[in-house]
Structures are given as C-alpha cells and as structure tokens.
C-alpha cells in the first residue's frame, strides 16, 4: 500500500461536553502538526488543585480528554480501493470517528493500530476525521496525551500486501564474528490479502539490496489468493559474502517485494533488515554473531524532555546517538513498546534493544490503568509490538512485563506462560524475558520476613540489620527463600530471567538454578561498579540495565540529592510541587551527560582519562540521605563565586591505581582509586578559583589527565546548533544549545539568568527548556532560565531555506544560530 504522511493540518483542544456547545463553541481549536503532546502545554497543578495525572508520578500535569480533528479531501479515483489510517501511538483510550461514524479504537496508549476508513468516506468530497484521547491516573510516569506519534494514510488495491506484511528471517548464517559471513540463508515471508470477489494469481518479485542499493539476490514466484483470504508467500534466498549486523558494524539490507498481474504492477512494499545470529547459554551468555556480548544497558522512558511525549524521528535518533556515545550498547524501553523511529535509529547506529509490552497485567497499579483492558486486549497489543519489531536486527529480546505483582503467584505464572508462548508463536527468533521484582512479587508476605528479626537478633542478623537503605532491603527480600519459591515458575517460562534490583541473586542462582540465565533488567545507578563486576565474572549474567540512562518527566525527585535534617532524618521518595524531573538519569533531559555517566563509562572500561566532579559547597558538611537512585550533589564545574576560601569536596573517578589532584599548580597529594576503591576517591580542599587538574597513574606512570577551569570575566551568551544542515521532511529537528560562558568558552554554571529565543525563517520553536529539576516554567514558552549555565531550544523545520534562532539574555550581547533546511 502507498503510505502518505497524515501529520499536517490537524486541530486540537480539550474535549468539552457537546451539550455545552449548543449555543456556540466554548473551547476553541488550535492548529497543530503531528506528532503532538496535548499535556506538555498544560499548566501544571499543585496537589491541592484539580486532580492531576498521578501527582508527582505524572509531574503534576493535569489529566483530561483531548480531541483532534482534520478535514481532508478524498479523490474519486480512490473509490473501490482500500483506504486505511495507521496510528503509531495515541495516548490513551483512543477512539476514531470518520464523518461522525465510529471507525475504531485502541485502549493501550503505546500500540500502533490501523483503522479501515473506506466504509465511511465520501469520495470526491471533503471528509473529517476525529480522534479522542484520554489520560487520567493511569500511569506511574509522565505519559503525555493525544496523537503523540505520527499518522499515515494507507491507500491500495483490493489485492495488496498487508501493513507489516513482509517479514525477513535469517535462517542460517556462517560467521567468525568479524562482520563477514561466508553464507546466509534468508527467508522473506509476504502476506498478501485479497478483498475482491475473484480468485487472483499474481507474480511476487523479491529483491534484496545492500546498503548502497546494489541487488545481492532475488526471487520471483507465483501466488494464488482466494477471495476474502490471505496467502503467505515464502521466498528462500541465499546471500553470499553477507555483511553482518553488529553493534560495532551495523550493516543493513533492504528488501523490496512487488506484486504484479500479467506484467501490470499491483502493489509493492519494502522493509529494512539485518543479517545476524543470536545464541544463548549459561556458560558463554549472549552471543551475537558468535561473539559474547555483555549488555551495557540503559532503561529509557519514552518522553523527549522539552518536547514531552511527542515522538519526532530526530529526537529519537539523537537520544540513541548520545546514549551510545556515553558507552551504552543496549536500551530497554521501559515500560512500553518502543517507537518505530527509535527502532530505526537503533538499527542504523548499532544499539541492541529489549522491547517491553506492559507495566501491568491484571493487577492495577493505578486507579484507571491498562489492567482494566488487559484481559481483552493483551493479545492484540502483543501482536502489534512483534509486528512492529520483527524486521529490526537491533531487537534481541521481548519483555512481557515490568514488576508485575502476579509473578509471585501460580495464576500469575500461568499468565506469564501465556504471554511468553504468544510471543514465541509470533517470533521464535528472539528471546523472552520479564522484568521481575522479587520484592513486589511477595509483598503480601513480607510480614513473615520481618519475623526473622528476632531469629537473627543474637548474631546481628535479620532483615532490619540488612536494610541500610531501600536498595539493601529490596535485595535482601529478593534473595530470600520465599522469593526463590514464589517466582520459580514465573522465571521458568522465560528464556532470560529478568531481575529488577536483585543482584544478590546472581551468584546464588548459579547454584540453585544452573540453567538459569539472568539479566539485570533494572538496577541502581549507584551500584554499577559492583553490578558490573558480577556481570563480568558470571557467564550466566548477560548484562545490566541502569535506571535510568536518560532522565525523564515524572516520578519526581526519586534521584535528587537529599540531606538529613532534624525534621527529615530519612529520604522522601517523591519531591513536592513544582518538581518536574525524576533526576536519576545518566544523561539529563537536554542531552547533557551528568557525572554518573562518566563514572559508568570508567567502570565499563571505556574511558582512561579521570573525571572530576565537584560537590556543591553550600551542602558541605551535611549528611546525604538520598535514595539508591541518587548520585552525589556534584557537577563538573570549578566556578563557585562567593565560596572562595571555604571547604569544598572534589570527587575524582578513575580506573587507575591512584590519582593526584592539582590546584593552580599546587599538589593536594595522591590517593588510591581503581576497582578496589570503587573507582573513586575524594579530596577535601579549600576553594580557590583557577584551574583544577586530576592526573591518573598506573604503576607510577601517568595514564591520563583532565581539568576544570573557572569561568572568569564577563558572561557571554552562545548559541550552537547540533547540525548545520537538516531536512525539511522525515521528522527532523534542530537542537540549539544556549549557554553562558566566559571569553575562553568555559561554561559559567553560576550565572543563570532568563534567556529568550526568537525563531524566524523556515522553522518554528517546538520546545525550550533546561534540566532544572524543579521549575514552573513551561516548555512551550520562548523564555527560559538557564540551569547550570545551559538551556536547549528545539526547532522544527516548516520548509526549505534558512532558520534563524536569535537568543538574548540580560547583560549579554545577542547571538544567532543559522540552520539550513534542505
């Protein structure tokens, strides 16, 4: 079928009661271009205001019902053909009406779905499509609302290739793991549908091309399709000297399938794919093309920071680029299916994917969540995810759930088996996991574990002695005999036992379950050094996924630094309004790497230079009590005006034997570092402006150094686009970093001020924000305060030509960034 973008010329508003408009419209529509997040432009509300999505979980955004409409012309020559609309994602409880008639719905907010339009269309005339979407106390994170992913119009003949109807499978490949295969056997399965009343016999031509567009092999066969039926055509093809897809060399191929009848074209479609092999065993772990790969994983939510939930292709690509640059080789999309755009980016850039189905099954986590629809819709939503993922070589594993409480019960294990077998029936080429939280799986029986306190009192044992923080408590429970027994069947139905915050089970299960293969599907960022040591030492542990790789909206403050006070001696899980961000990402919502990211890169063995992070001097001497998701209150800056001559703590991360800290040429001594010291050390010094240098040594020989300089002199405003040239189509964007710096370009992290941006030419501003964890400023405004010296403007092209972004700030000269749109 022919796919045409259907993203322009929409209108949206909050939905109102139709009876309220009997005397005229009471809520105006506003024009929008898809993808569009209806929530991100709403005013956030304090908890005592209108009911919010889920308080701090939803970043204090209000819920609501939103309606979209579009008028479009349908030419007469489409009469008698098939017309459909493909929605990649509508959050949530979407209902679709065409010319006032009900045409379809989808309760789940993350599944793509297709609506048949032709029964409701008026040909040779204007038509109207309306889509309603609802978001209300149905999630544990910020979801956005509305048509947040792209929409396409599909048109084709009565005999055609169905959407997602081409599946390419590598049946066999010979490889030495170096990217060159002697031979690969590829099967192309094409599903052809006949909606006519006649028997149709067609020629099916399959053509495989390499990345340069050169034909490598092909096949032509015939298929006869009976009226009202589907037929699957299988072509077995041999690719000689195949180039294999790998994280380091992501070679891609294209497959085009063309239908014809007596030489006349009928329909065609094409997909991309990669040739690679997967193997799994408890000794060598996960092998990609014969080579063991340990998953350096990032859990990622779907929001794009200042854009909210709107899924632009460039936004997804940029996230994958930056995550890979930071040392990750795998993404777990949490806790919902990944977008097509991000899958495409993972394919191109060489990022492995664990795609996830649901956060809930039959047991609710929120008052109006997907558990209300799960029993009726789960199969269709699993089918949609697998259909979307099948041809993407980046996808290596499906997760059937996240922290599902039912996994600790017999009936829950039966549900898990049902989901796992459904996935396998649709795709037998990938592995199945489930992100199980043992603590939640036995929540109803925690009282029994508390009783162990008295049993272990004499030797200092018992659960309470092990609960130095929430992470210790969760791990202790997860490693208990109770969890072992209650989750045994739920793990047994999987290819890979996904474990959330349960590294205490890794070595234990090597003895208890010698055939069990484990993946740390969710782990605390503060424990990556110990966790990665376990991953390296145990063949049956195939990787670690941190919570989280990229910061996100909602679950506000779970990663924020906290300090003990007499009134609050213990950490609070949720931060009060106007907190906005979770604060636990290695990379913040603008794409800037935080200190935890560089620490992780060192632990992974990917960085030899040391890294300096300086704790904010205003908190010096206070007792940190942040939870296990909270990094230290530090940043890479040596600019602290007003703190001259006062004590300050400097952290240095390194895999070397020792590091030396120098300030303005004076040595503060050497301290041991490396794996035995958790790859970090601290220096307690007095703040003196100038230059700070860390030098790493191994066996007495310098292996690397890094430095921080203070920002000195007048503050200048800078504006820098991520790329000088972008495209007018395909969901492209330009990201412009607006920063405050001195004359030498040193970022001034202590001179924050409001910055305004004005966009002219062939583009428009679609988001403007900073990484401030707490703010009442809106992302759709043209003015924003910088945070730690930075803000980020996101611009969407509206046509070819030039985009000019003018940035202004008090006491700074204005600056301009120019982007070319082709």
mmCIF file of C-alpha atoms in Angstrom, residues 123 135 263 344 447 457 468 500 644 754 762:
data_model
loop_
_atom_site.group_PDB
_atom_site.id
_atom_site.type_symbol
_atom_site.label_atom_id
_atom_site.label_comp_id
_atom_site.label_asym_id
_atom_site.label_seq_id
_atom_site.Cartn_x
_atom_site.Cartn_y
_atom_site.Cartn_z
ATOM 1 C CA UNK A 123 -15.366 10.327 -2.465
ATOM 2 C CA UNK A 135 -5.221 10.436 30.162
ATOM 3 C CA UNK A 263 3.147 -7.684 -16.120
ATOM 4 C CA UNK A 344 15.188 2.635 13.048
ATOM 5 C CA UNK A 447 5.398 -9.879 57.447
ATOM 6 C CA UNK A 457 18.954 -10.885 66.791
ATOM 7 C CA UNK A 468 20.745 0.119 55.495
ATOM 8 C CA UNK A 500 14.906 -5.736 38.948
ATOM 9 C CA UNK A 644 36.355 31.431 47.990
ATOM 10 C CA UNK A 754 16.464 34.195 31.738
ATOM 11 C CA UNK A 762 11.756 28.216 7.681
#
